[in-house]
Amino acid sequence: MKTELLAPRPDAIEKAAGILRAGGLVAIPTETVYGLAANALDGAAVRAIFAAKGRPQDNPLISHIASMDMLGMVTGSVPPQAQRLAEAFWPGPLTMVLPRGAAVAREVCAGLETAAVRMPSHPVAQAVIRAAGVPLAAPSANLSGSPSPTTAADVLADMEGKIPLILDGGACSVGVESTVISLAGAQPVLLRPGYITKEQLEDAMGCAVALSDAVLHKLKDGESAASPGMKYKHYAPKADVTILKGSFDAYKEYMKSHCADGVYALCFTGEEPALPCPCVTYGRADKPDEQAHALFSALRELDARGAKTVFARCPAQEGVAMAVYNRLLRAAAFRVVEV
Ligand code: AMP
Ligand code: MG
């Protein structure tokens, strides 16, 4: 199959909508990362997403809607707390897990009685959903396990020959996947941190949000994840990544004694001149928004440069930085060394 890469002009949006209505796949830009979209009401179309990504069958997908009218196609009852969050953060990078609706394909929910839904703010994503007229199931448009794509070129690198069309909307502004909150249980639970922070969610709802164990800790063998995606080694470049937790001075000393062929520093912007080995940066130390925006392209750049061993500076763990730390932990398969 030939993969076309098109600017998101009106005729390309129409073409994308036609492919989606006919049960095909299209990669689209969103404000978080690029998504690999299919009609969320069509089980066969959704199965094609799992095949193209090599995604485990038990990892459910997020359905994307363009208006509140579409919500009922994905979910069942909508509790008042979900209404409040929708008013505060939609359209935007927040996904809510709610009781599932009857119309959404079984494959989207991977056998769960809940469905995840989000209304993206990216104008191209919105235009494609509206033109297709159905909710779109859309996980990140990368091969399962590799870093999420934040440019059309990243998508092409993973999906060339597997899908007919990629819409090129430039670089994604946020750069990490949406925040996922479950409102399906007795208490709201943050399943995946993102650009919308736990504190913002608590303010909007006026109640506490619990943090799922899987966000910052590795699940033990046999333990089940509230959010299945969190149990996989994920976002990983080919190199072995280790996070070094501690001051910059301690990091520098560690790098001096570990510098060798194929060893790279994944450091904060501006730190390169003080380091003895090749560096890839991912934003300034005190700017978590920059880190989120840059992390996945930095991981892909390490692969492109042939890095074998990577020592990463450790991000903070609150606010937006929690999302960065959560992704980096999985890229490092939870290897963290205190220096
Ligand atoms: P992705 O589409 O790759 O951004 O991943 C979506 C993630 O959202 C999954 O890996 C799950 O962790 C989470 N998710 C989606 N649907 C559900 C659901 N029904 N219940 C719990 N978590 C979900
Ligand atoms: Mg993904």
Short mmCIF file of C-alpha atoms and ligand atoms in Angstrom, two decimals:
data_model
loop_
_atom_site.label_atom_id
_atom_site.label_comp_id
_atom_site.label_asym_id
_atom_site.label_seq_id
_atom_site.Cartn_x
_atom_site.Cartn_y
_atom_site.Cartn_z
CA MET A 1 0.00 0.00 0.00
CA LYS A 2 1.27 3.46 -0.86
CA THR A 3 1.09 5.96 2.02
CA GLU A 4 0.11 9.48 1.00
CA LEU A 5 1.22 12.48 3.06
CA LEU A 6 -1.10 15.47 2.54
CA ALA A 7 -1.44 18.99 3.92
CA PRO A 8 -4.80 19.25 5.72
CA ARG A 9 -6.62 21.25 3.06
CA PRO A 10 -10.40 20.79 2.66
CA ASP A 11 -10.06 18.20 -0.15
CA ALA A 12 -7.62 16.16 1.97
CA ILE A 13 -10.01 16.30 4.96
CA GLU A 14 -12.80 15.00 2.69
CA LYS A 15 -10.53 12.24 1.42
CA ALA A 16 -9.67 11.25 5.01
CA ALA A 17 -13.37 11.19 5.94
CA GLY A 18 -14.15 8.98 2.94
CA ILE A 19 -11.43 6.47 3.90
CA LEU A 20 -12.67 6.42 7.51
CA ARG A 21 -16.33 5.94 6.52
CA ALA A 22 -15.27 3.03 4.31
CA GLY A 23 -13.54 1.31 7.27
CA GLY A 24 -9.95 2.45 6.55
CA LEU A 25 -7.24 4.04 8.71
CA VAL A 26 -5.92 7.61 8.58
CA ALA A 27 -3.22 9.22 10.75
CA ILE A 28 -4.26 12.65 12.00
CA PRO A 29 -2.60 15.40 14.04
CA THR A 30 -3.99 16.23 17.48
CA GLU A 31 -2.69 18.68 20.08
CA THR A 32 -1.18 15.78 22.09
CA VAL A 33 0.45 13.37 19.58
CA TYR A 34 -0.51 12.04 16.12
CA GLY A 35 -3.41 9.55 16.24
CA LEU A 36 -4.09 6.49 14.10
CA ALA A 37 -7.82 6.87 13.50
CA ALA A 38 -10.65 4.49 12.56
CA ASN A 39 -14.44 4.59 12.89
CA ALA A 40 -15.04 3.70 16.56
CA LEU A 41 -18.40 2.12 15.69
CA ASP A 42 -16.89 -0.36 13.20
CA GLY A 43 -15.25 -3.41 14.81
CA ALA A 44 -13.37 -4.50 11.68
CA ALA A 45 -11.91 -1.00 11.19
CA VAL A 46 -10.80 -0.94 14.83
CA ARG A 47 -9.13 -4.37 14.50
CA ALA A 48 -7.05 -2.90 11.67
CA ILE A 49 -5.60 -0.34 14.13
CA PHE A 50 -4.39 -3.13 16.43
CA ALA A 51 -2.85 -4.93 13.43
CA ALA A 52 -1.04 -1.83 12.04
CA LYS A 53 0.42 -0.93 15.45
CA GLY A 54 1.12 -4.47 16.66
CA ARG A 55 -0.85 -3.43 19.75
CA PRO A 56 -1.81 -6.03 22.40
CA GLN A 57 -5.54 -6.85 22.14
CA ASP A 58 -6.16 -6.08 25.82
CA ASN A 59 -5.07 -2.43 25.52
CA PRO A 60 -8.24 -0.32 24.96
CA LEU A 61 -8.46 2.74 22.70
CA ILE A 62 -9.65 6.30 23.24
CA SER A 63 -12.61 7.47 21.12
CA HIS A 64 -12.43 11.05 19.86
CA ILE A 65 -15.53 13.23 19.44
CA ALA A 66 -16.05 16.71 18.00
CA SER A 67 -19.20 17.73 19.91
CA MET A 68 -21.17 16.76 23.03
CA ASP A 69 -23.85 15.25 20.72
CA MET A 70 -21.39 12.47 19.87
CA LEU A 71 -20.75 11.55 23.51
CA GLY A 72 -23.77 9.23 23.66
CA MET A 73 -22.34 7.12 20.83
CA VAL A 74 -19.36 6.21 23.05
CA THR A 75 -20.53 6.27 26.66
CA GLY A 76 -23.60 5.35 28.67
CA SER A 77 -24.52 7.57 31.62
CA VAL A 78 -22.53 10.78 32.09
CA PRO A 79 -22.14 11.68 35.80
CA PRO A 80 -22.22 15.37 36.87
CA GLN A 81 -18.46 15.29 37.56
CA ALA A 82 -17.83 14.38 33.92
CA GLN A 83 -20.01 17.29 32.80
CA ARG A 84 -17.95 19.60 34.98
CA LEU A 85 -14.65 18.34 33.54
CA ALA A 86 -15.98 18.59 29.98
CA GLU A 87 -16.94 22.22 30.59
CA ALA A 88 -13.53 23.00 32.10
CA PHE A 89 -11.18 21.11 29.75
CA TRP A 90 -12.91 20.18 26.45
CA PRO A 91 -11.93 20.57 23.77
CA GLY A 92 -8.46 19.70 25.08
CA PRO A 93 -5.98 17.02 26.23
CA LEU A 94 -8.23 15.25 28.78
CA THR A 95 -9.64 11.71 28.40
CA MET A 96 -12.44 10.45 30.65
CA VAL A 97 -13.17 6.78 31.32
CA LEU A 98 -16.94 6.29 31.72
CA PRO A 99 -19.46 3.43 31.53
CA ARG A 100 -19.48 2.27 27.90
CA GLY A 101 -22.27 2.98 25.45
CA ALA A 102 -24.02 0.42 23.26
CA ALA A 103 -22.87 1.75 19.87
CA VAL A 104 -19.10 1.79 20.37
CA ALA A 105 -17.31 -1.30 18.97
CA ARG A 106 -16.43 -4.00 21.51
CA GLU A 107 -12.82 -3.95 20.20
CA VAL A 108 -12.38 -0.28 21.25
CA CYS A 109 -12.99 -1.18 24.91
CA ALA A 110 -10.91 -4.39 24.81
CA GLY A 111 -13.60 -6.29 26.67
CA LEU A 112 -14.04 -3.72 29.49
CA GLU A 113 -17.42 -2.32 30.52
CA THR A 114 -15.96 1.19 30.30
CA ALA A 115 -15.04 3.45 27.37
CA ALA A 116 -12.45 6.23 27.17
CA VAL A 117 -13.47 9.45 25.40
CA ARG A 118 -11.85 12.77 24.54
CA MET A 119 -12.72 15.89 22.55
CA PRO A 120 -9.49 17.12 20.94
CA SER A 121 -8.90 20.84 20.34
CA HIS A 122 -6.73 20.48 17.21
CA PRO A 123 -8.65 22.03 14.30
CA VAL A 124 -7.62 19.26 11.87
CA ALA A 125 -8.71 16.49 14.26
CA GLN A 126 -12.03 18.27 14.78
CA ALA A 127 -12.57 18.77 11.04
CA VAL A 128 -11.89 15.09 10.26
CA ILE A 129 -14.23 13.84 13.02
CA ARG A 130 -16.98 16.19 11.83
CA ALA A 131 -16.53 15.23 8.19
CA ALA A 132 -16.55 11.50 9.03
CA GLY A 133 -19.65 11.99 11.20
CA VAL A 134 -18.65 9.28 13.69
CA PRO A 135 -16.42 9.09 16.78
CA LEU A 136 -12.88 8.06 15.87
CA ALA A 137 -10.91 5.51 17.88
CA ALA A 138 -7.35 6.80 17.73
CA PRO A 139 -4.35 5.57 19.70
CA SER A 140 -0.95 7.12 19.04
CA ALA A 141 0.14 6.48 15.44
CA ASN A 142 3.39 4.65 16.32
CA LEU A 143 4.34 0.99 16.38
CA SER A 144 3.36 -0.38 19.78
CA GLY A 145 6.18 0.14 22.27
CA SER A 146 8.09 2.84 20.38
CA PRO A 147 7.98 6.57 21.21
CA SER A 148 4.73 8.33 20.26
CA PRO A 149 4.86 10.39 17.03
CA THR A 150 4.77 14.18 17.36
CA THR A 151 5.36 14.98 13.66
CA ALA A 152 4.05 13.54 10.38
CA ALA A 153 7.60 12.33 9.61
CA ASP A 154 7.55 10.26 12.84
CA VAL A 155 4.28 8.67 11.71
CA LEU A 156 5.69 7.92 8.26
CA ALA A 157 8.74 6.22 9.81
CA ASP A 158 6.46 3.73 11.65
CA MET A 159 3.43 3.44 9.32
CA GLU A 160 4.74 3.71 5.75
CA GLY A 161 3.10 1.05 3.57
CA LYS A 162 0.56 0.15 6.30
CA ILE A 163 -1.97 2.98 5.98
CA PRO A 164 -3.22 4.96 2.95
CA LEU A 165 -3.07 8.53 4.33
CA ILE A 166 -1.31 10.79 6.84
CA LEU A 167 -2.53 14.36 7.31
CA ASP A 168 0.43 16.63 8.07
CA GLY A 169 -0.54 19.25 10.65
CA GLY A 170 3.02 20.14 11.73
CA ALA A 171 4.45 19.44 15.19
CA CYS A 172 2.02 18.66 18.02
CA SER A 173 1.90 21.47 20.57
CA VAL A 174 1.60 19.42 23.81
CA GLY A 175 3.80 16.48 22.80
CA VAL A 176 2.64 13.85 25.35
CA GLU A 177 -0.60 11.86 25.31
CA SER A 178 -3.76 13.06 27.05
CA THR A 179 -4.37 12.93 30.80
CA VAL A 180 -6.65 9.94 31.53
CA ILE A 181 -9.08 10.10 34.48
CA SER A 182 -11.53 7.35 35.40
CA LEU A 183 -14.96 8.45 36.59
CA ALA A 184 -16.37 4.94 36.37
CA GLY A 185 -15.76 4.00 40.03
CA ALA A 186 -16.70 5.42 43.43
CA GLN A 187 -13.79 7.89 43.42
CA PRO A 188 -12.07 9.68 40.51
CA VAL A 189 -8.70 8.06 39.70
CA LEU A 190 -5.91 9.54 37.59
CA LEU A 191 -4.83 6.68 35.31
CA ARG A 192 -2.31 8.53 33.14
CA PRO A 193 -0.79 11.97 33.84
CA GLY A 194 -0.71 14.54 31.03
CA TYR A 195 -0.80 18.24 30.29
CA ILE A 196 -3.98 18.69 32.40
CA THR A 197 -2.67 18.14 35.92
CA LYS A 198 -4.11 16.33 38.94
CA GLU A 199 -4.34 19.68 40.74
CA GLN A 200 -6.36 21.22 37.87
CA LEU A 201 -8.75 18.26 37.91
CA GLU A 202 -9.21 18.52 41.68
CA ASP A 203 -9.91 22.26 41.41
CA ALA A 204 -12.48 21.75 38.66
CA MET A 205 -14.34 18.96 40.49
CA GLY A 206 -13.92 20.23 44.04
CA CYS A 207 -12.80 16.82 45.29
CA ALA A 208 -9.68 14.68 45.64
CA VAL A 209 -8.38 12.60 42.73
CA ALA A 210 -6.52 9.38 43.60
CA LEU A 211 -3.33 8.54 41.72
CA SER A 212 -3.28 5.06 40.20
CA ASP A 213 -0.35 2.98 41.49
CA ALA A 214 0.72 2.19 37.94
CA VAL A 215 1.56 5.85 37.17
CA LEU A 216 4.86 5.93 39.07
CA HIS A 217 5.48 2.27 39.94
CA LYS A 218 6.13 -0.88 38.02
CA LEU A 219 3.33 -3.42 38.34
CA LYS A 220 4.34 -6.70 39.94
CA ASP A 221 3.95 -9.89 37.90
CA GLY A 222 0.30 -10.93 37.82
CA GLU A 223 -0.93 -7.55 39.13
CA SER A 224 -3.66 -6.08 36.93
CA ALA A 225 -3.65 -2.48 35.74
CA ALA A 226 -6.68 -0.19 36.09
CA SER A 227 -5.42 1.33 32.85
CA PRO A 228 -4.07 -1.51 30.72
CA GLY A 229 -1.70 0.67 28.67
CA MET A 230 0.33 1.41 31.79
CA LYS A 231 1.54 -2.16 32.19
CA TYR A 232 3.65 -2.28 29.06
CA LYS A 233 7.24 -1.19 28.51
CA HIS A 234 6.48 1.75 26.35
CA TYR A 235 7.81 4.80 24.54
CA ALA A 236 11.20 3.12 24.39
CA PRO A 237 14.04 3.88 22.00
CA LYS A 238 16.34 1.02 20.94
CA ALA A 239 19.04 2.17 23.37
CA ASP A 240 19.05 1.15 27.05
CA VAL A 241 17.87 4.15 29.03
CA THR A 242 18.62 4.77 32.71
CA ILE A 243 17.29 7.74 34.68
CA LEU A 244 19.84 9.36 37.02
CA LYS A 245 18.08 10.99 39.97
CA GLY A 246 20.04 13.73 41.76
CA SER A 247 21.71 17.12 41.27
CA PHE A 248 23.28 18.24 38.01
CA ASP A 249 26.72 18.13 39.66
CA ALA A 250 26.22 14.48 40.59
CA TYR A 251 24.96 13.74 37.05
CA LYS A 252 28.06 15.38 35.57
CA GLU A 253 30.39 13.31 37.75
CA TYR A 254 28.53 10.10 36.84
CA MET A 255 28.76 10.92 33.12
CA LYS A 256 32.50 11.62 33.41
CA SER A 257 33.10 8.11 34.71
CA HIS A 258 30.67 6.39 32.31
CA CYS A 259 31.51 8.12 29.04
CA ALA A 260 32.24 5.55 26.29
CA ASP A 261 31.42 4.73 22.69
CA GLY A 262 27.64 4.84 22.09
CA VAL A 263 26.90 6.50 25.46
CA TYR A 264 24.62 9.54 25.25
CA ALA A 265 23.31 12.10 27.72
CA LEU A 266 19.59 12.89 27.57
CA CYS A 267 19.86 16.19 29.38
CA PHE A 268 18.12 19.52 29.83
CA THR A 269 18.68 22.30 27.31
CA GLY A 270 21.73 24.41 28.19
CA GLU A 271 23.53 21.65 30.12
CA GLU A 272 25.42 20.27 27.06
CA PRO A 273 28.63 22.36 27.36
CA ALA A 274 29.36 20.93 30.82
CA LEU A 275 29.02 17.29 29.73
CA PRO A 276 31.81 15.05 28.36
CA CYS A 277 29.70 12.96 25.91
CA PRO A 278 27.28 13.52 23.02
CA CYS A 279 24.01 15.06 24.22
CA VAL A 280 20.37 15.11 23.16
CA THR A 281 18.29 17.71 25.01
CA TYR A 282 14.62 17.72 26.00
CA GLY A 283 13.75 21.24 27.15
CA ARG A 284 15.00 23.47 29.95
CA ALA A 285 15.22 22.07 33.51
CA ASP A 286 12.56 24.41 34.91
CA LYS A 287 10.18 24.22 31.93
CA PRO A 288 8.05 21.04 32.07
CA ASP A 289 5.95 22.22 29.08
CA GLU A 290 9.11 22.27 26.95
CA GLN A 291 10.11 18.83 28.26
CA ALA A 292 6.71 17.37 27.34
CA HIS A 293 6.90 18.93 23.89
CA ALA A 294 10.44 17.64 23.24
CA LEU A 295 10.67 14.23 24.97
CA PHE A 296 9.41 11.88 22.24
CA SER A 297 11.37 13.55 19.44
CA ALA A 298 14.47 13.39 21.67
CA LEU A 299 13.95 9.62 22.13
CA ARG A 300 13.59 9.19 18.36
CA GLU A 301 16.71 11.31 17.77
CA LEU A 302 18.73 9.03 20.08
CA ASP A 303 17.80 6.10 17.82
CA ALA A 304 18.65 8.07 14.68
CA ARG A 305 22.09 8.86 16.12
CA GLY A 306 22.74 5.22 17.03
CA ALA A 307 22.84 5.65 20.80
CA LYS A 308 23.44 2.35 22.66
CA THR A 309 23.30 3.53 26.28
CA VAL A 310 21.48 6.63 27.48
CA PHE A 311 21.63 8.32 30.88
CA ALA A 312 18.72 10.69 31.36
CA ARG A 313 18.31 13.66 33.65
CA CYS A 314 15.34 13.16 35.94
CA PRO A 315 12.31 15.47 35.55
CA ALA A 316 10.29 16.71 38.53
CA GLN A 317 7.28 14.65 39.58
CA GLU A 318 4.43 17.10 40.03
CA GLY A 319 2.25 19.08 37.63
CA VAL A 320 3.00 18.66 33.91
CA ALA A 321 6.41 17.18 34.82
CA MET A 322 4.63 14.12 36.25
CA ALA A 323 3.54 13.28 32.69
CA VAL A 324 7.13 13.62 31.49
CA TYR A 325 8.46 11.44 34.33
CA ASN A 326 5.76 8.81 33.72
CA ARG A 327 6.77 8.47 30.03
CA LEU A 328 10.52 8.53 30.71
CA LEU A 329 10.13 5.84 33.41
CA ARG A 330 8.60 3.50 30.81
CA ALA A 331 11.21 4.40 28.20
CA ALA A 332 13.77 3.38 30.86
CA ALA A 333 11.84 0.21 31.81
CA PHE A 334 11.78 1.69 35.37
CA ARG A 335 15.60 1.77 35.73
CA VAL A 336 16.28 4.70 38.10
CA VAL A 337 19.66 5.20 39.79
CA GLU A 338 20.17 7.71 42.64
CA VAL A 339 23.37 9.71 42.12
P1 AMP B 1 -3.34 5.44 23.65
O1 AMP B 1 -4.57 5.29 22.81
O2 AMP B 1 -2.15 4.72 23.13
O3 AMP B 1 -3.10 6.86 24.03
O4 AMP B 1 -3.70 4.67 24.98
C1 AMP B 1 -4.95 4.78 25.58
C2 AMP B 1 -4.82 4.38 27.01
O5 AMP B 1 -5.97 4.84 27.72
C3 AMP B 1 -4.80 2.88 27.21
O6 AMP B 1 -3.51 2.35 27.09
C4 AMP B 1 -5.36 2.71 28.60
O7 AMP B 1 -4.31 2.77 29.54
C5 AMP B 1 -6.27 3.91 28.74
N1 AMP B 1 -7.68 3.49 28.54
C6 AMP B 1 -8.39 3.49 27.40
N2 AMP B 1 -9.62 2.99 27.60
C7 AMP B 1 -9.69 2.67 28.88
C8 AMP B 1 -10.71 2.07 29.72
N3 AMP B 1 -11.88 1.74 29.26
N4 AMP B 1 -10.39 1.88 31.02
C9 AMP B 1 -9.19 2.21 31.51
N5 AMP B 1 -8.19 2.77 30.78
C10 AMP B 1 -8.44 2.98 29.50
MG MG B 2 0.13 5.00 22.57
#
